[in-house]
PDB file of C-alpha atoms in Angstrom:
ATOM      1  CA  MET X   1      35.818  70.881 122.147  1.00 43.00           C
ATOM      2  CA  LYS X   2      38.587  73.209 121.677  1.00 46.00           C
ATOM      3  CA  ASN X   3      37.718  75.198 124.881  1.00 49.00           C
ATOM      4  CA  LYS X   4      37.370  72.040 127.118  1.00 50.00           C
ATOM      5  CA  ILE X   5      40.971  71.179 126.292  1.00 48.00           C
ATOM      6  CA  ALA X   6      42.376  74.727 126.551  1.00 54.00           C
ATOM      7  CA  LYS X   7      40.752  75.209 130.218  1.00 58.00           C
ATOM      8  CA  PRO X   8      42.847  72.572 131.911  1.00 57.00           C
ATOM      9  CA  ALA X   9      45.912  73.514 129.979  1.00 58.00           C
ATOM     10  CA  LEU X  10      45.493  77.149 131.086  1.00 56.00           C
ATOM     11  CA  ALA X  11      44.831  76.060 134.636  1.00 58.00           C
ATOM     12  CA  THR X  12      48.022  73.871 134.598  1.00 55.00           C
ATOM     13  CA  ALA X  13      50.027  76.627 133.165  1.00 55.00           C
ATOM     14  CA  ALA X  14      48.710  79.232 135.941  1.00 56.00           C
ATOM     15  CA  LEU X  15      49.535  76.704 138.674  1.00 51.00           C
ATOM     16  CA  GLY X  16      52.970  76.012 137.248  1.00 51.00           C
ATOM     17  CA  ALA X  17      53.532  79.901 137.172  1.00 52.00           C
ATOM     18  CA  LEU X  18      52.250  80.307 140.838  1.00 50.00           C
ATOM     19  CA  LEU X  19      54.654  77.521 142.062  1.00 47.00           C
ATOM     20  CA  LEU X  20      57.633  79.178 140.005  1.00 48.00           C
ATOM     21  CA  ALA X  21      56.520  82.530 141.706  1.00 48.00           C
ATOM     22  CA  THR X  22      56.021  81.335 145.179  1.00 48.00           C
ATOM     23  CA  GLY X  23      56.839  77.707 146.028  1.00 49.00           C
ATOM     24  CA  CYS X  24      60.455  77.600 144.734  1.00 57.00           C
ATOM     25  CA  ALA X  25      61.329  81.183 145.922  1.00 59.00           C
ATOM     26  CA  THR X  26      63.767  81.261 148.913  1.00 74.00           C
ATOM     27  CA  SER X  27      64.149  85.132 148.817  1.00 87.00           C
ATOM     28  CA  VAL X  28      63.918  86.752 152.206  1.00 88.00           C
ATOM     29  CA  ASN X  29      61.913  90.051 152.945  1.00 87.00           C
ATOM     30  CA  THR X  30      63.884  92.254 155.445  1.00 85.00           C
ATOM     31  CA  TYR X  31      62.564  94.967 157.686  1.00 89.00           C
ATOM     32  CA  GLN X  32      64.326  97.318 160.037  1.00 89.00           C
ATOM     33  CA  ARG X  33      64.255 100.687 161.900  1.00 91.00           C
ATOM     34  CA  ALA X  34      63.921 103.492 159.358  1.00 91.00           C
ATOM     35  CA  GLN X  35      66.346 105.703 161.431  1.00 89.00           C
ATOM     36  CA  SER X  36      69.089 103.479 162.998  1.00 88.00           C
ATOM     37  CA  GLN X  37      69.777 104.071 166.807  1.00 90.00           C
ATOM     38  CA  ALA X  38      73.180 102.379 166.686  1.00 90.00           C
ATOM     39  CA  THR X  39      76.426 104.581 166.519  1.00 89.00           C
ATOM     40  CA  VAL X  40      78.391 102.943 163.860  1.00 92.00           C
ATOM     41  CA  ASN X  41      82.082 103.336 163.180  1.00 92.00           C
ATOM     42  CA  TYR X  42      82.174 102.803 159.337  1.00 94.00           C
ATOM     43  CA  ILE X  43      85.413 101.808 157.641  1.00 93.00           C
ATOM     44  CA  ASP X  44      86.487 103.058 154.243  1.00 90.00           C
ATOM     45  CA  ASP X  45      87.388 100.030 152.345  1.00 90.00           C
ATOM     46  CA  GLN X  46      89.477  99.182 149.324  1.00 89.00           C
ATOM     47  CA  ARG X  47      88.409  96.171 147.276  1.00 89.00           C
ATOM     48  CA  LEU X  48      90.412  93.794 145.000  1.00 91.00           C
ATOM     49  CA  VAL X  49      87.901  91.569 142.766  1.00 90.00           C
ATOM     50  CA  THR X  50      89.394  88.539 141.077  1.00 92.00           C
ATOM     51  CA  ASP X  51      86.181  86.500 140.969  1.00 92.00           C
ATOM     52  CA  THR X  52      83.570  88.721 139.131  1.00 92.00           C
ATOM     53  CA  THR X  53      80.937  86.066 139.259  1.00 93.00           C
ATOM     54  CA  LEU X  54      81.064  86.056 143.141  1.00 93.00           C
ATOM     55  CA  ALA X  55      81.164  89.978 143.161  1.00 92.00           C
ATOM     56  CA  ARG X  56      78.052  90.036 141.161  1.00 93.00           C
ATOM     57  CA  ALA X  57      76.303  87.596 143.744  1.00 94.00           C
ATOM     58  CA  LEU X  58      77.415  89.116 146.876  1.00 95.00           C
ATOM     59  CA  ALA X  59      77.725  92.646 147.779  1.00 95.00           C
ATOM     60  CA  VAL X  60      79.677  94.025 151.029  1.00 96.00           C
ATOM     61  CA  ARG X  61      77.236  96.736 151.958  1.00 95.00           C
ATOM     62  CA  SER X  62      79.486  98.004 154.798  1.00 95.00           C
ATOM     63  CA  LEU X  63      82.292  97.498 156.964  1.00 97.00           C
ATOM     64  CA  ASN X  64      82.348  98.749 160.724  1.00 97.00           C
ATOM     65  CA  GLU X  65      84.607  98.362 163.639  1.00 97.00           C
ATOM     66  CA  ALA X  66      84.587  98.328 167.289  1.00 96.00           C
ATOM     67  CA  ARG X  67      87.163  98.026 170.181  1.00 95.00           C
ATOM     68  CA  PRO X  68      85.834  95.899 173.009  1.00 94.00           C
ATOM     69  CA  GLY X  69      88.455  95.670 175.630  1.00 92.00           C
ATOM     70  CA  GLY X  70      90.841  97.376 173.280  1.00 93.00           C
ATOM     71  CA  LEU X  71      90.723  94.514 170.854  1.00 96.00           C
ATOM     72  CA  LEU X  72      90.010  95.138 167.196  1.00 97.00           C
ATOM     73  CA  GLN X  73      86.389  93.747 166.173  1.00 97.00           C
ATOM     74  CA  VAL X  74      84.989  93.953 162.643  1.00 98.00           C
ATOM     75  CA  GLN X  75      81.643  93.451 161.199  1.00 98.00           C
ATOM     76  CA  ALA X  76      80.754  93.352 157.558  1.00 97.00           C
ATOM     77  CA  THR X  77      77.229  93.619 156.407  1.00 97.00           C
ATOM     78  CA  ILE X  78      76.692  91.134 153.374  1.00 96.00           C
ATOM     79  CA  GLU X  79      73.953  91.023 150.856  1.00 96.00           C
ATOM     80  CA  ASN X  80      73.152  87.980 148.643  1.00 96.00           C
ATOM     81  CA  LEU X  81      72.189  89.622 145.267  1.00 96.00           C
ATOM     82  CA  LYS X  82      70.579  86.545 143.838  1.00 95.00           C
ATOM     83  CA  THR X  83      67.122  85.214 144.636  1.00 94.00           C
ATOM     84  CA  SER X  84      68.448  81.726 145.426  1.00 94.00           C
ATOM     85  CA  ALA X  85      70.310  80.648 148.603  1.00 94.00           C
ATOM     86  CA  LYS X  86      74.008  80.785 148.436  1.00 94.00           C
ATOM     87  CA  THR X  87      76.949  79.236 150.502  1.00 94.00           C
ATOM     88  CA  LEU X  88      79.968  81.197 150.764  1.00 94.00           C
ATOM     89  CA  HIS X  89      83.172  81.080 152.543  1.00 96.00           C
ATOM     90  CA  TYR X  90      85.158  84.071 154.322  1.00 97.00           C
ATOM     91  CA  LYS X  91      88.177  84.652 156.184  1.00 97.00           C
ATOM     92  CA  PHE X  92      89.341  87.596 158.363  1.00 97.00           C
ATOM     93  CA  GLU X  93      93.190  88.037 158.584  1.00 97.00           C
ATOM     94  CA  TRP X  94      94.576  90.410 161.340  1.00 97.00           C
ATOM     95  CA  ILE X  95      97.448  92.804 160.365  1.00 97.00           C
ATOM     96  CA  ALA X  96      99.647  94.435 163.078  1.00 97.00           C
ATOM     97  CA  GLN X  97     101.138  97.891 163.134  1.00 95.00           C
ATOM     98  CA  ASN X  98     104.315  96.760 161.417  1.00 96.00           C
ATOM     99  CA  GLY X  99     102.108  95.343 158.762  1.00 96.00           C
ATOM    100  CA  MET X 100     102.676  91.471 159.659  1.00 97.00           C
ATOM    101  CA  VAL X 101      99.940  89.066 159.736  1.00 96.00           C
ATOM    102  CA  ALA X 102      98.884  88.668 163.240  1.00 94.00           C
ATOM    103  CA  GLY X 103      96.576  85.590 162.944  1.00 93.00           C
ATOM    104  CA  ASP X 104      93.359  84.920 161.190  1.00 95.00           C
ATOM    105  CA  THR X 105      90.034  83.243 161.846  1.00 94.00           C
ATOM    106  CA  GLY X 106      90.327  80.417 159.190  1.00 94.00           C
ATOM    107  CA  TRP X 107      87.778  79.960 156.557  1.00 95.00           C
ATOM    108  CA  ARG X 108      84.255  80.183 157.755  1.00 95.00           C
ATOM    109  CA  THR X 109      80.984  79.210 156.071  1.00 94.00           C
ATOM    110  CA  LEU X 110      78.355  81.772 155.494  1.00 94.00           C
ATOM    111  CA  PHE X 111      74.591  80.723 154.463  1.00 94.00           C
ATOM    112  CA  LEU X 112      72.496  83.286 152.950  1.00 95.00           C
ATOM    113  CA  GLN X 113      68.966  82.986 151.685  1.00 95.00           C
ATOM    114  CA  GLY X 114      67.983  84.706 148.366  1.00 95.00           C
ATOM    115  CA  ARG X 115      68.307  88.486 148.833  1.00 95.00           C
ATOM    116  CA  GLU X 116      69.194  88.129 152.562  1.00 95.00           C
ATOM    117  CA  THR X 117      71.401  90.585 154.299  1.00 95.00           C
ATOM    118  CA  SER X 118      73.363  89.319 157.016  1.00 95.00           C
ATOM    119  CA  ALA X 119      76.387  90.421 159.096  1.00 96.00           C
ATOM    120  CA  ILE X 120      79.553  88.526 159.702  1.00 97.00           C
ATOM    121  CA  SER X 121      82.014  89.523 162.541  1.00 96.00           C
ATOM    122  CA  ALA X 122      85.251  88.549 163.989  1.00 97.00           C
ATOM    123  CA  LEU X 123      87.485  89.691 166.910  1.00 97.00           C
ATOM    124  CA  ALA X 124      91.200  89.898 166.862  1.00 96.00           C
ATOM    125  CA  THR X 125      92.738  87.949 169.784  1.00 93.00           C
ATOM    126  CA  SER X 126      95.934  89.873 169.327  1.00 93.00           C
ATOM    127  CA  PRO X 127      96.061  93.315 170.804  1.00 94.00           C
ATOM    128  CA  SER X 128      98.720  94.220 168.127  1.00 95.00           C
ATOM    129  CA  ALA X 129      96.075  93.932 165.462  1.00 96.00           C
ATOM    130  CA  VAL X 130      95.257  97.364 164.031  1.00 97.00           C
ATOM    131  CA  ASP X 131      93.999  96.399 160.365  1.00 97.00           C
ATOM    132  CA  PHE X 132      92.286  93.432 158.803  1.00 97.00           C
ATOM    133  CA  ARG X 133      91.819  91.872 155.370  1.00 97.00           C
ATOM    134  CA  LEU X 134      88.356  89.975 154.740  1.00 97.00           C
ATOM    135  CA  SER X 135      88.413  87.384 151.881  1.00 96.00           C
ATOM    136  CA  PHE X 136      85.505  85.755 150.319  1.00 96.00           C
ATOM    137  CA  LYS X 137      85.325  82.597 148.030  1.00 95.00           C
ATOM    138  CA  GLU X 138      82.642  80.296 146.888  1.00 91.00           C
TER     139      GLU X 138
ATOM    140  CA  MET J   1      97.620  51.406 136.917  1.00 44.00           C
ATOM    141  CA  PHE J   2      93.720  51.725 137.023  1.00 48.00           C
ATOM    142  CA  ILE J   3      93.723  51.579 140.875  1.00 49.00           C
ATOM    143  CA  SER J   4      96.468  54.137 141.525  1.00 52.00           C
ATOM    144  CA  GLY J   5      95.451  56.572 138.655  1.00 60.00           C
ATOM    145  CA  CYS J   6      92.294  57.357 140.592  1.00 70.00           C
ATOM    146  CA  SER J   7      93.518  57.473 144.075  1.00 80.00           C
ATOM    147  CA  THR J   8      94.309  60.800 145.925  1.00 82.00           C
ATOM    148  CA  PRO J   9      97.766  60.887 146.922  1.00 91.00           C
ATOM    149  CA  ALA J  10      98.619  62.162 150.593  1.00 92.00           C
ATOM    150  CA  HIS J  11      98.939  65.884 150.777  1.00 94.00           C
ATOM    151  CA  TYR J  12      99.033  68.736 153.136  1.00 95.00           C
ATOM    152  CA  VAL J  13      95.795  70.737 153.505  1.00 94.00           C
ATOM    153  CA  ASP J  14      95.101  73.911 155.481  1.00 93.00           C
ATOM    154  CA  SER J  15      93.801  72.790 158.995  1.00 92.00           C
ATOM    155  CA  LYS J  16      91.392  75.574 159.065  1.00 91.00           C
ATOM    156  CA  GLY J  17      90.739  75.485 155.424  1.00 92.00           C
ATOM    157  CA  THR J  18      87.712  74.295 153.168  1.00 94.00           C
ATOM    158  CA  GLY J  19      89.641  71.427 151.972  1.00 93.00           C
ATOM    159  CA  THR J  20      89.436  69.541 155.240  1.00 96.00           C
ATOM    160  CA  ILE J  21      87.316  66.314 155.773  1.00 96.00           C
ATOM    161  CA  VAL J  22      83.699  66.858 157.079  1.00 96.00           C
ATOM    162  CA  SER J  23      82.603  63.786 159.227  1.00 96.00           C
ATOM    163  CA  LEU J  24      79.111  63.000 160.254  1.00 95.00           C
ATOM    164  CA  ASN J  25      80.140  60.807 163.103  1.00 93.00           C
ATOM    165  CA  LYS J  26      82.855  62.908 164.858  1.00 95.00           C
ATOM    166  CA  ILE J  27      84.075  66.391 165.605  1.00 97.00           C
ATOM    167  CA  ASN J  28      86.480  67.413 163.019  1.00 96.00           C
ATOM    168  CA  ILE J  29      89.528  69.714 163.666  1.00 96.00           C
ATOM    169  CA  GLN J  30      87.909  72.641 161.870  1.00 96.00           C
ATOM    170  CA  ASP J  31      84.927  72.326 164.266  1.00 96.00           C
ATOM    171  CA  PHE J  32      87.263  72.715 167.383  1.00 97.00           C
ATOM    172  CA  TYR J  33      88.919  75.795 165.821  1.00 95.00           C
ATOM    173  CA  GLN J  34      85.534  77.294 165.108  1.00 95.00           C
ATOM    174  CA  ALA J  35      83.853  76.594 168.428  1.00 97.00           C
ATOM    175  CA  ALA J  36      86.815  77.848 170.256  1.00 97.00           C
ATOM    176  CA  ASP J  37      87.365  81.006 168.204  1.00 95.00           C
ATOM    177  CA  ASP J  38      83.705  81.944 168.468  1.00 95.00           C
ATOM    178  CA  MET J  39      83.578  81.276 172.270  1.00 96.00           C
ATOM    179  CA  VAL J  40      86.747  83.255 172.871  1.00 97.00           C
ATOM    180  CA  ALA J  41      85.184  86.240 170.781  1.00 96.00           C
ATOM    181  CA  ASP J  42      82.123  85.951 173.112  1.00 96.00           C
ATOM    182  CA  ILE J  43      83.962  86.015 176.424  1.00 96.00           C
ATOM    183  CA  LEU J  44      86.115  89.044 175.051  1.00 96.00           C
ATOM    184  CA  THR J  45      83.356  91.177 173.804  1.00 95.00           C
ATOM    185  CA  SER J  46      81.279  90.476 176.926  1.00 95.00           C
ATOM    186  CA  GLY J  47      84.036  92.466 178.832  1.00 94.00           C
ATOM    187  CA  VAL J  48      84.001  90.083 181.888  1.00 96.00           C
ATOM    188  CA  LEU J  49      87.745  89.640 181.850  1.00 96.00           C
ATOM    189  CA  ASP J  50      88.219  93.401 182.148  1.00 94.00           C
ATOM    190  CA  ARG J  51      86.258  93.402 185.441  1.00 93.00           C
ATOM    191  CA  ALA J  52      88.819  91.323 187.307  1.00 94.00           C
ATOM    192  CA  PRO J  53      90.110  93.110 190.206  1.00 93.00           C
ATOM    193  CA  SER J  54      93.884  92.543 189.204  1.00 91.00           C
ATOM    194  CA  GLN J  55      94.977  92.236 185.634  1.00 92.00           C
ATOM    195  CA  PRO J  56      95.788  89.987 184.191  1.00 95.00           C
ATOM    196  CA  ALA J  57      93.335  87.683 185.857  1.00 94.00           C
ATOM    197  CA  ILE J  58      94.489  84.105 186.806  1.00 96.00           C
ATOM    198  CA  MET J  59      92.406  81.564 185.229  1.00 96.00           C
ATOM    199  CA  ALA J  60      92.434  77.695 185.745  1.00 96.00           C
ATOM    200  CA  ILE J  61      91.140  75.166 183.436  1.00 96.00           C
ATOM    201  CA  SER J  62      88.663  73.153 185.498  1.00 96.00           C
ATOM    202  CA  SER J  63      86.587  70.166 184.516  1.00 96.00           C
ATOM    203  CA  PHE J  64      85.553  69.505 180.891  1.00 97.00           C
ATOM    204  CA  LYS J  65      83.036  66.721 180.083  1.00 97.00           C
ATOM    205  CA  ASN J  66      82.806  64.862 176.823  1.00 97.00           C
ATOM    206  CA  ALA J  67      79.193  63.795 176.723  1.00 97.00           C
ATOM    207  CA  THR J  68      79.567  62.637 172.932  1.00 97.00           C
ATOM    208  CA  THR J  69      80.117  59.144 171.420  1.00 95.00           C
ATOM    209  CA  ASN J  70      83.498  60.503 170.277  1.00 92.00           C
ATOM    210  CA  ASN J  71      86.886  59.757 172.026  1.00 95.00           C
ATOM    211  CA  PHE J  72      88.992  62.765 171.673  1.00 96.00           C
ATOM    212  CA  GLU J  73      91.574  64.624 173.684  1.00 96.00           C
ATOM    213  CA  MET J  74      89.795  67.688 175.443  1.00 96.00           C
ATOM    214  CA  SER J  75      92.810  69.820 175.033  1.00 95.00           C
ATOM    215  CA  LEU J  76      91.965  70.123 171.386  1.00 97.00           C
ATOM    216  CA  LEU J  77      89.340  72.617 172.652  1.00 97.00           C
ATOM    217  CA  THR J  78      90.864  73.935 176.021  1.00 97.00           C
ATOM    218  CA  LYS J  79      94.187  74.694 174.655  1.00 96.00           C
ATOM    219  CA  LYS J  80      92.850  76.682 171.754  1.00 96.00           C
ATOM    220  CA  VAL J  81      90.680  78.548 174.242  1.00 97.00           C
ATOM    221  CA  SER J  82      93.483  79.173 176.741  1.00 96.00           C
ATOM    222  CA  THR J  83      96.052  79.886 174.066  1.00 95.00           C
ATOM    223  CA  ALA J  84      93.682  82.750 172.307  1.00 96.00           C
ATOM    224  CA  LEU J  85      92.737  84.173 175.823  1.00 96.00           C
ATOM    225  CA  LEU J  86      96.565  84.234 176.874  1.00 96.00           C
ATOM    226  CA  ARG J  87      97.466  86.064 173.684  1.00 94.00           C
ATOM    227  CA  THR J  88      95.037  88.992 174.655  1.00 95.00           C
ATOM    228  CA  GLY J  89      97.047  89.632 177.762  1.00 94.00           C
ATOM    229  CA  LYS J  90      93.845  89.728 179.750  1.00 95.00           C
ATOM    230  CA  VAL J  91      94.435  86.394 181.552  1.00 95.00           C
ATOM    231  CA  VAL J  92      97.376  84.293 182.624  1.00 95.00           C
ATOM    232  CA  THR J  93      96.567  80.465 182.959  1.00 94.00           C
ATOM    233  CA  LEU J  94      97.570  78.484 186.080  1.00 89.00           C
ATOM    234  CA  SER J  95      99.826  75.894 184.721  1.00 84.00           C
ATOM    235  CA  ASP J  96      99.731  72.187 185.685  1.00 81.00           C
ATOM    236  CA  ASP J  97     103.414  71.688 184.962  1.00 84.00           C
ATOM    237  CA  ALA J  98     104.608  69.098 187.567  1.00 86.00           C
ATOM    238  CA  LEU J  99     108.146  70.287 187.227  1.00 90.00           C
ATOM    239  CA  ALA J 100     107.346  73.823 187.866  1.00 85.00           C
ATOM    240  CA  ALA J 101     105.207  72.758 190.886  1.00 83.00           C
ATOM    241  CA  SER J 102     107.909  70.716 192.606  1.00 86.00           C
ATOM    242  CA  GLN J 103     110.606  73.326 191.898  1.00 87.00           C
ATOM    243  CA  ASN J 104     108.292  75.927 193.428  1.00 84.00           C
ATOM    244  CA  GLU J 105     107.793  73.707 196.635  1.00 84.00           C
ATOM    245  CA  LYS J 106     111.571  73.105 196.745  1.00 87.00           C
ATOM    246  CA  ASP J 107     112.200  76.915 196.561  1.00 86.00           C
ATOM    247  CA  ILE J 108     109.808  77.468 199.348  1.00 85.00           C
ATOM    248  CA  PHE J 109     111.395  74.917 201.489  1.00 86.00           C
ATOM    249  CA  MET J 110     114.830  76.508 200.795  1.00 86.00           C
ATOM    250  CA  GLY J 111     113.555  79.967 201.440  1.00 84.00           C
ATOM    251  CA  LYS J 112     114.555  81.012 198.033  1.00 81.00           C
ATOM    252  CA  THR J 113     110.845  82.391 197.445  1.00 78.00           C
ATOM    253  CA  ALA J 114     107.823  83.414 199.608  1.00 76.00           C
ATOM    254  CA  ALA J 115     105.237  80.688 200.354  1.00 66.00           C
ATOM    255  CA  THR J 116     102.673  82.214 198.272  1.00 69.00           C
ATOM    256  CA  ARG J 117     100.564  80.300 195.859  1.00 70.00           C
ATOM    257  CA  SER J 118      98.810  81.912 192.857  1.00 81.00           C
ATOM    258  CA  GLU J 119      95.246  81.098 193.119  1.00 90.00           C
ATOM    259  CA  PRO J 120      92.862  81.523 190.078  1.00 94.00           C
ATOM    260  CA  TYR J 121      90.467  84.084 189.983  1.00 96.00           C
ATOM    261  CA  TYR J 122      88.468  82.345 187.377  1.00 97.00           C
ATOM    262  CA  THR J 123      87.850  78.737 186.504  1.00 97.00           C
ATOM    263  CA  LEU J 124      86.833  77.712 182.879  1.00 97.00           C
ATOM    264  CA  SER J 125      84.639  74.615 182.641  1.00 98.00           C
ATOM    265  CA  GLY J 126      82.706  73.109 179.778  1.00 98.00           C
ATOM    266  CA  LYS J 127      80.956  70.212 178.266  1.00 98.00           C
ATOM    267  CA  ILE J 128      80.396  68.872 174.676  1.00 98.00           C
ATOM    268  CA  ILE J 129      77.024  67.467 173.685  1.00 98.00           C
ATOM    269  CA  GLU J 130      75.998  65.859 170.476  1.00 97.00           C
ATOM    270  CA  ASP J 131      72.729  65.453 168.874  1.00 98.00           C
ATOM    271  CA  LYS J 132      71.884  62.956 166.027  1.00 97.00           C
ATOM    272  CA  ALA J 133      68.894  63.071 163.796  1.00 97.00           C
ATOM    273  CA  ASN J 134      68.309  61.403 160.442  1.00 96.00           C
ATOM    274  CA  ALA J 135      65.588  61.529 157.768  1.00 96.00           C
ATOM    275  CA  GLY J 136      65.898  58.379 155.570  1.00 95.00           C
ATOM    276  CA  SER J 137      69.524  57.989 154.641  1.00 95.00           C
ATOM    277  CA  LEU J 138      70.042  61.701 155.364  1.00 96.00           C
ATOM    278  CA  LYS J 139      72.053  62.075 158.636  1.00 96.00           C
ATOM    279  CA  GLN J 140      72.363  65.297 160.786  1.00 97.00           C
ATOM    280  CA  THR J 141      74.969  65.568 163.733  1.00 97.00           C
ATOM    281  CA  SER J 142      75.113  68.577 165.927  1.00 98.00           C
ATOM    282  CA  TYR J 143      77.927  69.185 168.342  1.00 98.00           C
ATOM    283  CA  ILE J 144      77.106  71.670 171.132  1.00 98.00           C
ATOM    284  CA  PHE J 145      80.198  73.327 172.927  1.00 98.00           C
ATOM    285  CA  GLN J 146      79.191  74.836 176.192  1.00 98.00           C
ATOM    286  CA  LEU J 147      81.767  76.772 178.486  1.00 98.00           C
ATOM    287  CA  THR J 148      81.244  78.531 181.805  1.00 98.00           C
ATOM    288  CA  LEU J 149      83.488  81.008 183.198  1.00 98.00           C
ATOM    289  CA  THR J 150      83.134  81.018 187.197  1.00 98.00           C
ATOM    290  CA  THR J 151      84.631  83.325 189.773  1.00 97.00           C
ATOM    291  CA  VAL J 152      86.386  81.275 192.435  1.00 96.00           C
ATOM    292  CA  LYS J 153      85.452  83.511 195.400  1.00 94.00           C
ATOM    293  CA  ASP J 154      81.762  83.152 195.221  1.00 95.00           C
ATOM    294  CA  ARG J 155      81.251  80.267 192.670  1.00 94.00           C
ATOM    295  CA  LEU J 156      79.129  82.589 190.481  1.00 96.00           C
ATOM    296  CA  GLY J 157      79.088  81.885 186.739  1.00 96.00           C
ATOM    297  CA  VAL J 158      80.006  85.163 185.239  1.00 97.00           C
ATOM    298  CA  TRP J 159      79.913  84.036 181.632  1.00 98.00           C
ATOM    299  CA  GLU J 160      78.320  81.210 179.817  1.00 98.00           C
ATOM    300  CA  GLY J 161      78.836  80.449 176.106  1.00 97.00           C
ATOM    301  CA  GLU J 162      77.236  77.774 173.768  1.00 97.00           C
ATOM    302  CA  LYS J 163      78.172  77.135 170.288  1.00 97.00           C
ATOM    303  CA  THR J 164      76.397  74.675 167.953  1.00 98.00           C
ATOM    304  CA  ILE J 165      77.985  73.373 164.877  1.00 97.00           C
ATOM    305  CA  THR J 166      75.594  71.051 162.702  1.00 97.00           C
ATOM    306  CA  LYS J 167      76.712  68.923 159.799  1.00 96.00           C
ATOM    307  CA  GLN J 168      74.195  67.188 157.452  1.00 96.00           C
ATOM    308  CA  GLY J 169      74.754  64.604 154.526  1.00 96.00           C
ATOM    309  CA  LYS J 170      74.571  60.985 153.536  1.00 95.00           C
ATOM    310  CA  GLN J 171      78.183  60.405 154.232  1.00 93.00           C
ATOM    311  CA  SER J 172      81.323  62.082 155.195  1.00 92.00           C
ATOM    312  CA  SER J 173      83.010  64.251 152.464  1.00 94.00           C
ATOM    313  CA  VAL J 174      86.149  65.904 151.464  1.00 93.00           C
ATOM    314  CA  GLY J 175      85.995  69.516 151.565  1.00 90.00           C
ATOM    315  CA  TRP J 176      83.013  71.867 152.497  1.00 90.00           C
TER     316      TRP J 176
END
């Protein structure tokens, strides 16, 4: 009698565990070439973190730049460190040689699945832009 | 007291910020900003403007079709695109200023200036389309912005861009 009750209970528990492990997961598996063929101009960055919760959920893996047509283009490779999907907002500000802000992208939305790595990029339309500032918020 | 206590007093918000209203039945101001910014970046990174024989290239704003159920001023998109392109120094736009046109004709008639007209090398045309779907009470609206850059001399489309903005929800909301 004891075994008859235990078997359905075990089966239910196993099914629940399986659903938790697979059905509810939104995590992303990522594959890429082992030896990158791209020539990337990486940027050394300086970080100011005021939201530690966000910093624990989001990693900026790299920053790189290009100069199409002489204009500054910046790309950030972002990774969601959590296994659940996340919506974030980001903004690029462009800074001229004299240190003045020379425009911005406005806030943009970024959707990341769990453990997904994605790239965001922006192009400065002002030829005077030499630097940038990238901000994130939840 | 109860009525006024819960109401939101009028205040300013950043036009490109996350505090703007998100509507399911219309193109919001931030949608125009995002569509324009993305397509300008696409034109510029394509390098097509750098291939014009004379720099800066002359560009005219051609026809733009509103194929949505919204009624809006198309310059909300075209002005943002032309302003951003002008700022790069890679193009100048052919102005439709009536006073400049009549003064130019007068100057030509009076012999003050040579009878030469600036002809556009590029024209920029476009279309905005909407796509709506719903699942029960959940609504989804997509606005598709399409732009084409054409060279006047041979009417060839040298660049085309498309940007889709999709919004989903049961009702419009403040902030995103």
